Coordinates of N, CA, C and O and ligand atoms in Angstrom, one line a residue:
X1 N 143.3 -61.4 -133.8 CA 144.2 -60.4 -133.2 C 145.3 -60.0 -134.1 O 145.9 -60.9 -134.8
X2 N 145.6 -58.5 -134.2 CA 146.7 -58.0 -135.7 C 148.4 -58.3 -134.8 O 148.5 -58.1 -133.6
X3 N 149.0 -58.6 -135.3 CA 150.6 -58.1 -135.4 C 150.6 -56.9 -134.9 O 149.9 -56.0 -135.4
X4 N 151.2 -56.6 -134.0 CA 151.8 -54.9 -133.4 C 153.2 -55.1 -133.0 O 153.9 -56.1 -132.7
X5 N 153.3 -53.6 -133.2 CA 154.8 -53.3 -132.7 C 154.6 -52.4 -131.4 O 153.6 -51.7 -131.3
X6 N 155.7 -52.5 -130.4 CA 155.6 -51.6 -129.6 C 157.1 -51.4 -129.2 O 158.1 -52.0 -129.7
X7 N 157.2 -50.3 -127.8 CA 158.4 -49.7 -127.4 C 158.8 -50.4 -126.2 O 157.9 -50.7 -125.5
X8 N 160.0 -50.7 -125.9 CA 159.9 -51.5 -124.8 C 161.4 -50.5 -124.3 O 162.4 -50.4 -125.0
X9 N 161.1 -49.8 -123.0 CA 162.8 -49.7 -123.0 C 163.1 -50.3 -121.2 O 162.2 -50.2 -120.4
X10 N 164.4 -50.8 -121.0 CA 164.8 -51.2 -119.7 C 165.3 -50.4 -118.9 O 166.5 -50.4 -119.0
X11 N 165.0 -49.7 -118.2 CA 165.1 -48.4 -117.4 C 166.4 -48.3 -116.3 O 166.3 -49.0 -115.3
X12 N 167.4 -47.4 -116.4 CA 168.1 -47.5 -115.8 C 168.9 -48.2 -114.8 O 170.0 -48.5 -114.8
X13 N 167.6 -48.3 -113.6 CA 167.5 -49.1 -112.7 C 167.9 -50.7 -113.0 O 168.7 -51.5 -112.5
X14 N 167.0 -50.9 -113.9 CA 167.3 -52.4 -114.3 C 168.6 -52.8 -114.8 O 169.3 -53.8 -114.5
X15 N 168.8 -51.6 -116.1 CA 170.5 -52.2 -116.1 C 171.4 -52.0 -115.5 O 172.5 -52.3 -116.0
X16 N 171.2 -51.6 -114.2 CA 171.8 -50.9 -113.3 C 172.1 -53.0 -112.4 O 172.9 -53.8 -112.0
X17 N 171.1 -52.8 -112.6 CA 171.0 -54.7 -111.7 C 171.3 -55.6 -112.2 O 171.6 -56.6 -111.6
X18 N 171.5 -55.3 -113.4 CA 172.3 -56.4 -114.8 C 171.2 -57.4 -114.8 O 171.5 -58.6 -114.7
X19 N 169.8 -57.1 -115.0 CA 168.6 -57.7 -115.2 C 168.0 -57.7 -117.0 O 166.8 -58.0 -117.4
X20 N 169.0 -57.1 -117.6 CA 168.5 -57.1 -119.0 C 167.9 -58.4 -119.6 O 166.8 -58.5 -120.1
X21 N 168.7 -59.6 -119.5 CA 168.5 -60.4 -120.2 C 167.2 -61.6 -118.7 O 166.4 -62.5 -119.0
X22 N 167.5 -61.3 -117.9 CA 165.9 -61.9 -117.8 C 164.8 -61.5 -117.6 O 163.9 -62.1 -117.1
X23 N 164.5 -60.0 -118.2 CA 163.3 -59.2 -118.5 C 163.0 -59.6 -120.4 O 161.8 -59.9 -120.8
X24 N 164.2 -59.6 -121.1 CA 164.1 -59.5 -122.6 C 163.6 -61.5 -122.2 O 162.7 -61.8 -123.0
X25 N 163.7 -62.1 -121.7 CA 163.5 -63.5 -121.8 C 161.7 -64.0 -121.4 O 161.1 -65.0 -121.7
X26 N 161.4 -62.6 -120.7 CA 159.7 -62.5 -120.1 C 159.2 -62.2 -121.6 O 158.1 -62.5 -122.0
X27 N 160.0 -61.5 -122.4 CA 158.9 -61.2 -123.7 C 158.9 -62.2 -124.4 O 157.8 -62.6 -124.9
X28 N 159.9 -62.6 -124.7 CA 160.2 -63.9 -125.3 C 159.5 -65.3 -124.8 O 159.0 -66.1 -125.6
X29 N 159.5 -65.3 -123.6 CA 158.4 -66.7 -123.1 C 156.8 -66.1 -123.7 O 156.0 -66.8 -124.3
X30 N 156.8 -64.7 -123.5 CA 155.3 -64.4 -124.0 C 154.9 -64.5 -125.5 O 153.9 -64.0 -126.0
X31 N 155.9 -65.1 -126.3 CA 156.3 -64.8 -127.5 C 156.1 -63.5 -128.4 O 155.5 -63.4 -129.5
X32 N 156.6 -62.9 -128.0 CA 156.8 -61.6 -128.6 C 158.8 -61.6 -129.2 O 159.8 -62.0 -128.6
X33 N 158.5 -61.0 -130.6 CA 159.9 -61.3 -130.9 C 160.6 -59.4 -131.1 O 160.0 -58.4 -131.5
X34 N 162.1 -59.6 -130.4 CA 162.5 -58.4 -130.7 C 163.2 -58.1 -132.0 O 164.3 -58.6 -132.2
X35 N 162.8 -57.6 -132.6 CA 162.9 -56.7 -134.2 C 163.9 -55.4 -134.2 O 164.4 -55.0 -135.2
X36 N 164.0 -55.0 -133.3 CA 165.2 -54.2 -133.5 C 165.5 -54.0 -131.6 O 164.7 -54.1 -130.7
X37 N 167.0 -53.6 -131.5 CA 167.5 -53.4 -130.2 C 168.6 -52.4 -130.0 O 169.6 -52.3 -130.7
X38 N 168.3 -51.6 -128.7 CA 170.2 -50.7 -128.9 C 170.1 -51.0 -127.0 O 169.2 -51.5 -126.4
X39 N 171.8 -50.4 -126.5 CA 171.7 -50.3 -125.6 C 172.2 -48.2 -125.6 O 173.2 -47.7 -126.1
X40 N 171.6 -47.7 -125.0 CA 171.9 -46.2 -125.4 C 172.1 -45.3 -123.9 O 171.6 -45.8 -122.8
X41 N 172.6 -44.3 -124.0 CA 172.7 -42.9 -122.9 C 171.6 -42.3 -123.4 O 171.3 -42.5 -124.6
X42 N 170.8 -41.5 -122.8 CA 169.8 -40.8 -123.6 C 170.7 -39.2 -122.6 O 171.4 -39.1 -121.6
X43 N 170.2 -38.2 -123.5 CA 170.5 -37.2 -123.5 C 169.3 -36.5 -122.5 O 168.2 -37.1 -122.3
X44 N 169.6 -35.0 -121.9 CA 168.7 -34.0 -121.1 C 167.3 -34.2 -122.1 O 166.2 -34.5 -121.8
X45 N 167.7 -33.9 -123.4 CA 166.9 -33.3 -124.6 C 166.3 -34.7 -125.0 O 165.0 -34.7 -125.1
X46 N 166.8 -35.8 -125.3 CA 166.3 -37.3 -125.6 C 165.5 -37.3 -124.8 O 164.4 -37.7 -125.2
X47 N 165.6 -36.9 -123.5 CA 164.4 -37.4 -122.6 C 163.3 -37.0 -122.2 O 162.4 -37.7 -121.7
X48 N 163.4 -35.1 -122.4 CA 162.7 -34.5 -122.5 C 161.8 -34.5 -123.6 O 160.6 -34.3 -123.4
X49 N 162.0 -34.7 -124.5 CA 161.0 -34.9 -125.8 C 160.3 -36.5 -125.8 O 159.3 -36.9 -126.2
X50 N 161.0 -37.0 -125.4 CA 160.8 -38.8 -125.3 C 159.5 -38.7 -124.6 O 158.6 -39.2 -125.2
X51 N 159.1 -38.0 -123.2 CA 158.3 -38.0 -122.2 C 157.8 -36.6 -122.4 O 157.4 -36.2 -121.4
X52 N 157.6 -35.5 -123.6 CA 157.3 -34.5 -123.5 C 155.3 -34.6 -123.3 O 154.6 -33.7 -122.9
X53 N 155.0 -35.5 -123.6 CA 153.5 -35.5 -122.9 C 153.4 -35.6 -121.2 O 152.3 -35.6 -120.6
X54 N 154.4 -35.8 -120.7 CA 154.1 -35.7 -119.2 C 154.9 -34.0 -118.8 O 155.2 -33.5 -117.8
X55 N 155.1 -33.7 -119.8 CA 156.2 -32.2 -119.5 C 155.3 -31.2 -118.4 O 156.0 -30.4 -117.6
X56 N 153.9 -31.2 -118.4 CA 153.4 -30.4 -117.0 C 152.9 -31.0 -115.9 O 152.1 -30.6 -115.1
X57 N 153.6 -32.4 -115.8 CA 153.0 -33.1 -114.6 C 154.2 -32.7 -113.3 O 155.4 -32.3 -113.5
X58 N 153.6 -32.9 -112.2 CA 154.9 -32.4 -111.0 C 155.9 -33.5 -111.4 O 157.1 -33.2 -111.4
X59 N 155.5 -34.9 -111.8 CA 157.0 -35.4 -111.9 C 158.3 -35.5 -112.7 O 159.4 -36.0 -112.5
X60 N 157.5 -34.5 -113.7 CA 158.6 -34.2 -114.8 C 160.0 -34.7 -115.2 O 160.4 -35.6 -115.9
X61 N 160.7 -33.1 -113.9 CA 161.9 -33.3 -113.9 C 162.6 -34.5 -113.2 O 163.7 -34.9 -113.5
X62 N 161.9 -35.0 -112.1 CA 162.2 -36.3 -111.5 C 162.3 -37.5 -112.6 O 163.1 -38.4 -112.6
X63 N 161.6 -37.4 -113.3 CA 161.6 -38.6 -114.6 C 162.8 -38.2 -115.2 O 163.9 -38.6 -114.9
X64 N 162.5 -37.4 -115.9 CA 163.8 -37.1 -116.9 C 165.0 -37.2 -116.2 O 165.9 -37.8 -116.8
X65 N 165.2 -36.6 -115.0 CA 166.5 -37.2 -114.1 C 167.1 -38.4 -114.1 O 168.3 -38.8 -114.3
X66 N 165.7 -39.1 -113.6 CA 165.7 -40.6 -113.8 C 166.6 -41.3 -114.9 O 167.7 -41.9 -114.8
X67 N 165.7 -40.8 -116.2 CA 165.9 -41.5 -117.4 C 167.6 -41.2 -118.3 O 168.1 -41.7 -119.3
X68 N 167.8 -40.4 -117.7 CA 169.6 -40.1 -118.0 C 170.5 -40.4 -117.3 O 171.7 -40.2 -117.7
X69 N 170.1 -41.1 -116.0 CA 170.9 -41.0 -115.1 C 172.0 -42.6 -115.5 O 172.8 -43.0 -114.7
X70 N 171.8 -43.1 -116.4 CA 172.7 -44.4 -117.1 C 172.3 -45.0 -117.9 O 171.2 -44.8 -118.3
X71 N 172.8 -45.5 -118.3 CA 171.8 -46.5 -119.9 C 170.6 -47.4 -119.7 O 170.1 -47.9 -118.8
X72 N 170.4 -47.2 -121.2 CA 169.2 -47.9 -120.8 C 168.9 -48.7 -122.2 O 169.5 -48.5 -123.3
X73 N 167.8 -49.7 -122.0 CA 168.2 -50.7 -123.2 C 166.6 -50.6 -124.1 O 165.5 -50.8 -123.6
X74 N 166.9 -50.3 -125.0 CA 165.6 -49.9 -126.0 C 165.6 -51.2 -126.6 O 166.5 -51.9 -126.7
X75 N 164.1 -51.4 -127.2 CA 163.8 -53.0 -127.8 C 162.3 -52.5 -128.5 O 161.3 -52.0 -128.1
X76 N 162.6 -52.8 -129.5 CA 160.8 -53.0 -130.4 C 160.5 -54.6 -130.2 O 161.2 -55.7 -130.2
X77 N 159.6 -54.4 -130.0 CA 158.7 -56.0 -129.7 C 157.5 -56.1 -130.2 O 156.5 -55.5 -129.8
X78 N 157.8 -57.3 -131.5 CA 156.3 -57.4 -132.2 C 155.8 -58.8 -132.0 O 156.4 -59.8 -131.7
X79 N 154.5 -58.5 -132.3 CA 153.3 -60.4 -132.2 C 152.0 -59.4 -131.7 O 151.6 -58.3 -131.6
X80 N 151.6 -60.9 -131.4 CA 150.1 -60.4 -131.7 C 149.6 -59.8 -130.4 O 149.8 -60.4 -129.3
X81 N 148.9 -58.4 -130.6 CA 148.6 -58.0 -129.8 C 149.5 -57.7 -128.5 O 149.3 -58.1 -127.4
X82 N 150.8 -56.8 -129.0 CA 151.9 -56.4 -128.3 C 152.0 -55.9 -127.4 O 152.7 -56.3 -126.4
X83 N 151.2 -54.6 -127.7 CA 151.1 -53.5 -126.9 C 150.4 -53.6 -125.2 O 150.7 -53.2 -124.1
X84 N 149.4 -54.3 -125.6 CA 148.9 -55.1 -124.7 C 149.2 -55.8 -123.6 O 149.0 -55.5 -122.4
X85 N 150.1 -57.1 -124.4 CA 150.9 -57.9 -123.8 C 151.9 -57.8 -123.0 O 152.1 -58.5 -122.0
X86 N 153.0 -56.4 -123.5 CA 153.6 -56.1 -122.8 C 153.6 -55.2 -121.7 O 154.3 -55.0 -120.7
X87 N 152.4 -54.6 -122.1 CA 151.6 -53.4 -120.7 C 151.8 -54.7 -119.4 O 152.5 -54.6 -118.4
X88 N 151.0 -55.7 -119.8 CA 150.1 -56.7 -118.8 C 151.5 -57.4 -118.6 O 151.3 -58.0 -117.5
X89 N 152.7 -57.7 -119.0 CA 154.1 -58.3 -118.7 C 154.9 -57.4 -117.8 O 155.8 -57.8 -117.0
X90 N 154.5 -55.9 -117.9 CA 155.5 -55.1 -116.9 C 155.0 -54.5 -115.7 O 155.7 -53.8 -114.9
X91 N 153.2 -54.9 -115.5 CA 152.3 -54.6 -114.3 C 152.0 -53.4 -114.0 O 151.9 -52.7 -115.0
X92 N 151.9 -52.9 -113.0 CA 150.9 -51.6 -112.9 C 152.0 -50.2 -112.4 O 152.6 -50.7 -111.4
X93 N 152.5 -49.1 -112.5 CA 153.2 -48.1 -112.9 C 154.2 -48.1 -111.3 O 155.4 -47.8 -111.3
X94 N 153.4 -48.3 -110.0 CA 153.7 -48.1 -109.1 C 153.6 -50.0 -108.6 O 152.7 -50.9 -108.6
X95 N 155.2 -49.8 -108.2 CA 155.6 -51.9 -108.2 C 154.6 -52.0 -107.3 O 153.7 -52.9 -107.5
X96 N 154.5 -51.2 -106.2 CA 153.5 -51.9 -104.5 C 152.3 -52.4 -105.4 O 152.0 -53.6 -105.3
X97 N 151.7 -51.6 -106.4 CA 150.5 -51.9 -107.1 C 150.6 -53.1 -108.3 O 149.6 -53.4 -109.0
X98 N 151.9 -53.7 -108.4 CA 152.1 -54.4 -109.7 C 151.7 -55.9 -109.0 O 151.9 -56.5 -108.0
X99 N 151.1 -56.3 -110.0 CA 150.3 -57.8 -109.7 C 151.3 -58.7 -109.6 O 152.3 -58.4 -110.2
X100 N 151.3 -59.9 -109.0 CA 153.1 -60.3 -108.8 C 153.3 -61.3 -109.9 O 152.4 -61.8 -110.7
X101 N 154.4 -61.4 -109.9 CA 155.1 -62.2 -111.7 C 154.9 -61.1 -112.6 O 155.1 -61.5 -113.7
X102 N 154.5 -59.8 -112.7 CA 154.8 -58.9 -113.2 C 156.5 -58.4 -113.4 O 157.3 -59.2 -112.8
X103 N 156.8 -57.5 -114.0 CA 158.1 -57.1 -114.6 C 158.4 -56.3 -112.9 O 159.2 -56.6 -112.0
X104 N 157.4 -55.0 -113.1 CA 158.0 -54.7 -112.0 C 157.1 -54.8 -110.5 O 157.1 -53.8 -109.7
X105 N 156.7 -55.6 -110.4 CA 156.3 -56.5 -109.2 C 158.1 -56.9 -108.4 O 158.7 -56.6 -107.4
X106 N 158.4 -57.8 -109.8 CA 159.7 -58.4 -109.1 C 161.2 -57.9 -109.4 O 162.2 -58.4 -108.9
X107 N 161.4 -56.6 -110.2 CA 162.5 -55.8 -110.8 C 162.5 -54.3 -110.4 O 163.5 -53.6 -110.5
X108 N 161.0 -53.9 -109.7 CA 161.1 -52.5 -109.6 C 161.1 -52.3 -108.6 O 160.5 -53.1 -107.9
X109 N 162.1 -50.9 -107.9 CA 162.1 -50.3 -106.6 C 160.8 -49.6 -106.1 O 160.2 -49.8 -105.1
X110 N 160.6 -48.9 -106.8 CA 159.7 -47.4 -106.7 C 159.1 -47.0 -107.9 O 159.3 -47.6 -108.9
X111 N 158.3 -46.1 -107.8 CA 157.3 -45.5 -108.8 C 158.0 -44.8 -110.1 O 157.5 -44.5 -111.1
X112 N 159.6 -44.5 -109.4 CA 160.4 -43.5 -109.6 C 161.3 -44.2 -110.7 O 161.6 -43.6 -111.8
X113 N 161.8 -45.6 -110.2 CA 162.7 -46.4 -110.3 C 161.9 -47.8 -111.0 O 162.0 -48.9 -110.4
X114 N 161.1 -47.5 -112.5 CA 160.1 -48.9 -112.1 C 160.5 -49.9 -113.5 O 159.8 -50.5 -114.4
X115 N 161.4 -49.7 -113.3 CA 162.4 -51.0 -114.3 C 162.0 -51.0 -116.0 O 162.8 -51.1 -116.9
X116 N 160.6 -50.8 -116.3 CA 160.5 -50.5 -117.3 C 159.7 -49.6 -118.1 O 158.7 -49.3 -117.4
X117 N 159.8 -48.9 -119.6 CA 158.5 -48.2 -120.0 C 158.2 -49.2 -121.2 O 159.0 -49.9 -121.8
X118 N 156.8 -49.2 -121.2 CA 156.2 -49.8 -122.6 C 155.1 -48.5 -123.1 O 154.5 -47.8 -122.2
X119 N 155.0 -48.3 -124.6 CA 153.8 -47.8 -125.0 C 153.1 -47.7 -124.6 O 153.3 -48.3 -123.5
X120 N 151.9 -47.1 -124.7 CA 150.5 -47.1 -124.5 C 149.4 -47.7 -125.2 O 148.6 -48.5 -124.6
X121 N 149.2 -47.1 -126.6 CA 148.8 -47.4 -127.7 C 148.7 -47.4 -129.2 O 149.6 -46.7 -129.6
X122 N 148.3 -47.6 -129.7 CA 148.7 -48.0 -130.8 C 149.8 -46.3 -131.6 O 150.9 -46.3 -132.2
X123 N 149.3 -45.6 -131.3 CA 149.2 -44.1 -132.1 C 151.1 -43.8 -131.4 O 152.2 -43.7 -131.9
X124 N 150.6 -44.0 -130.1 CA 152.4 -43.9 -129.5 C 153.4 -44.9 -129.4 O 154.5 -44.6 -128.9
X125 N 153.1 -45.9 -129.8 CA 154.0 -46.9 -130.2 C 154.6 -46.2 -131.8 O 155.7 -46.0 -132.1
X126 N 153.9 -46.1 -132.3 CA 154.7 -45.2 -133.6 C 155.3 -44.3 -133.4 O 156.5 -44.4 -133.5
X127 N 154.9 -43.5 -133.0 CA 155.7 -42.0 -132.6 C 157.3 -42.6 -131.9 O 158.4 -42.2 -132.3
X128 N 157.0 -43.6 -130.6 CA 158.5 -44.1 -129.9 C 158.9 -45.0 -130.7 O 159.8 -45.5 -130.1
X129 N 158.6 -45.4 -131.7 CA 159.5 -46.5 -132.6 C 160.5 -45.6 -133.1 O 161.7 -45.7 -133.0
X130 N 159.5 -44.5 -134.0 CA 160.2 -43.8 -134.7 C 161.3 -42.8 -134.4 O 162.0 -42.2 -135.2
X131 N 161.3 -42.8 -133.0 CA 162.0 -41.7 -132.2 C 163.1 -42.7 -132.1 O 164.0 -42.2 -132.8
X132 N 163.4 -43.5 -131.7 CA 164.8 -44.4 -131.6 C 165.0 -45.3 -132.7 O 165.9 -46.1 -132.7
X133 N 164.1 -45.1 -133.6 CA 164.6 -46.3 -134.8 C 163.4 -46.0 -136.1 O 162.4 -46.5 -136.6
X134 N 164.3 -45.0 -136.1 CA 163.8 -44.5 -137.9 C 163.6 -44.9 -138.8 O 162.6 -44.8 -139.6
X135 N 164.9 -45.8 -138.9 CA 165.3 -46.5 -140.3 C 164.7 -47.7 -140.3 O 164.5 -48.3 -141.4
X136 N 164.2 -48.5 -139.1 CA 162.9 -49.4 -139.2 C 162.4 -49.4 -140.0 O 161.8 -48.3 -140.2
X137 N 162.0 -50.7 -141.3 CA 161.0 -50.1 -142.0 C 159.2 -50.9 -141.1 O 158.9 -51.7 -140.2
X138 N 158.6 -50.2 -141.9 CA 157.0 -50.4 -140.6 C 156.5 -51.7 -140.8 O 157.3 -52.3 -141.7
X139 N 155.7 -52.5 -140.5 CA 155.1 -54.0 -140.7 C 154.7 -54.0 -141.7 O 154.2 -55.1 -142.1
Ligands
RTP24 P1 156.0 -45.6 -118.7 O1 155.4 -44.5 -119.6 O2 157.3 -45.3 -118.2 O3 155.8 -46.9 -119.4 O4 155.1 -45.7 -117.4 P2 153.5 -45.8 -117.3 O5 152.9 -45.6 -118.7 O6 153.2 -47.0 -116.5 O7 153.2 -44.5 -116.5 P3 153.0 -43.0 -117.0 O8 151.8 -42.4 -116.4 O9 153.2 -42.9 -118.5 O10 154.3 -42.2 -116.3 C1 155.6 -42.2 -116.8 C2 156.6 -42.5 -115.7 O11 156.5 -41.4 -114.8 C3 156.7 -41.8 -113.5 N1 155.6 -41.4 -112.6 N2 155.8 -40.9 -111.5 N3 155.3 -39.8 -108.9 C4 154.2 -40.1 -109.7 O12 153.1 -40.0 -109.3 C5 154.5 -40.7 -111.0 N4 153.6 -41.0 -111.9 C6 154.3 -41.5 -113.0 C7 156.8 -43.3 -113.5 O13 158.2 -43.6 -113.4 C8 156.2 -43.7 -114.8 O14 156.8 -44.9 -115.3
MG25 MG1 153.4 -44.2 -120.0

C-alpha cells in the first residue's frame, strides 16, 4: 500500500461544536499524520471554486452557503492509503446513513451540516491540496 496525501477539512458545524481536536485525534489513532494545517474563513469565491464540480447539482448554493458560513479547519493527512482511510473515518455523506464510530455518525447533524469533507481520489486530492497549500512541497 503507497503513502498518500489527502484533504481533510472540519466543516463549519464542527468548529462550531469546538470538536476540532477530537476528530484530528480519529486521524491520528488511524495513524495518519497531519503535514500541514490552517484554520481559515473561506470566501463566496473560495467556495465556489473549492466545490465547483458540484456547481449544477440543486445543492449548490446550499453548500457553498454552508461552507462560509464560519471557519473551518483545513488539514493534509498522509500514510498509507489515506484517501481511503479517511473516506471510511468520516462515514457515509448523509450521518442517518453513516456506520456508527464514524466521524459523522457521531459529529454530524444533517446531510447539510456533515462535520466533514475528505477527497475522493487520488487525481482530487491534488487539485484540494493545492488549492489551500501551494507551497507544500509533493511526497
Ligand atoms: P464532501 O465532498 O464534502 O467530502 O462530501 P461527500 O464526498 O461525502 O459528498 P459529495 O457528493 O461530494 O457532496 C458534497 C457535499 O454536498 C452536500 N450534499 N448535499 N442534499 C443533498 O442531496 C446533498 N448531497 C450532497 C453534502 O454536504 C456533501 O458533503
Ligand atoms: Mg465529495
Amino acid at each position: 500500500m503507497a503513502i498518500e496525501r489527502t484533504l481533510s477539512i472540519i466543516k463549519p458545524d464542527a468548529v462550531a461544536k469546538n470538536v476540532i481536536g477530537k476528530i484530528v485525534s480519529r486521524f491520528e489513532a488511524a495513524g495518519l499524520k497531519i503535514v500541514a494545517a490552517k484554520l481559515v474563513q473561506l470566501s463566496q469565491a473560495d467556495a465556489e471554486q473549492f466545490y465547483a464540480v458540484h456547481k449544477e447539482r440543486p445543492f449548490f448554493g446550499d453548500l457553498v452557503k454552508f461552507m462560509i458560513s464560519g471557519p473551518v479547519f483545513v488539514q493534509v493527512l498522509e500514510g498509507e492509503d489515506a484517501i481511503t482511510k479517511n473516506r471510511d473515518l468520516m462515514g457515509a455523506t448523509d450521518p442517518k446513513k453513516a456506520a456508527p464510530g464514524t466521524i459523522r455518525a457521531d459529529f454530524a447533524d444533517s446531510i447539510d451540516a456533515n462535520a466533514v469533507h475528505g477527497s475522493d481520489a487520488a487525481e482530487t486530492a491534488k487539485v484540494e491540496i493545492a488549492f489551500f497549500f501551494p507551497e507544500l512541497k509533493p511526497l
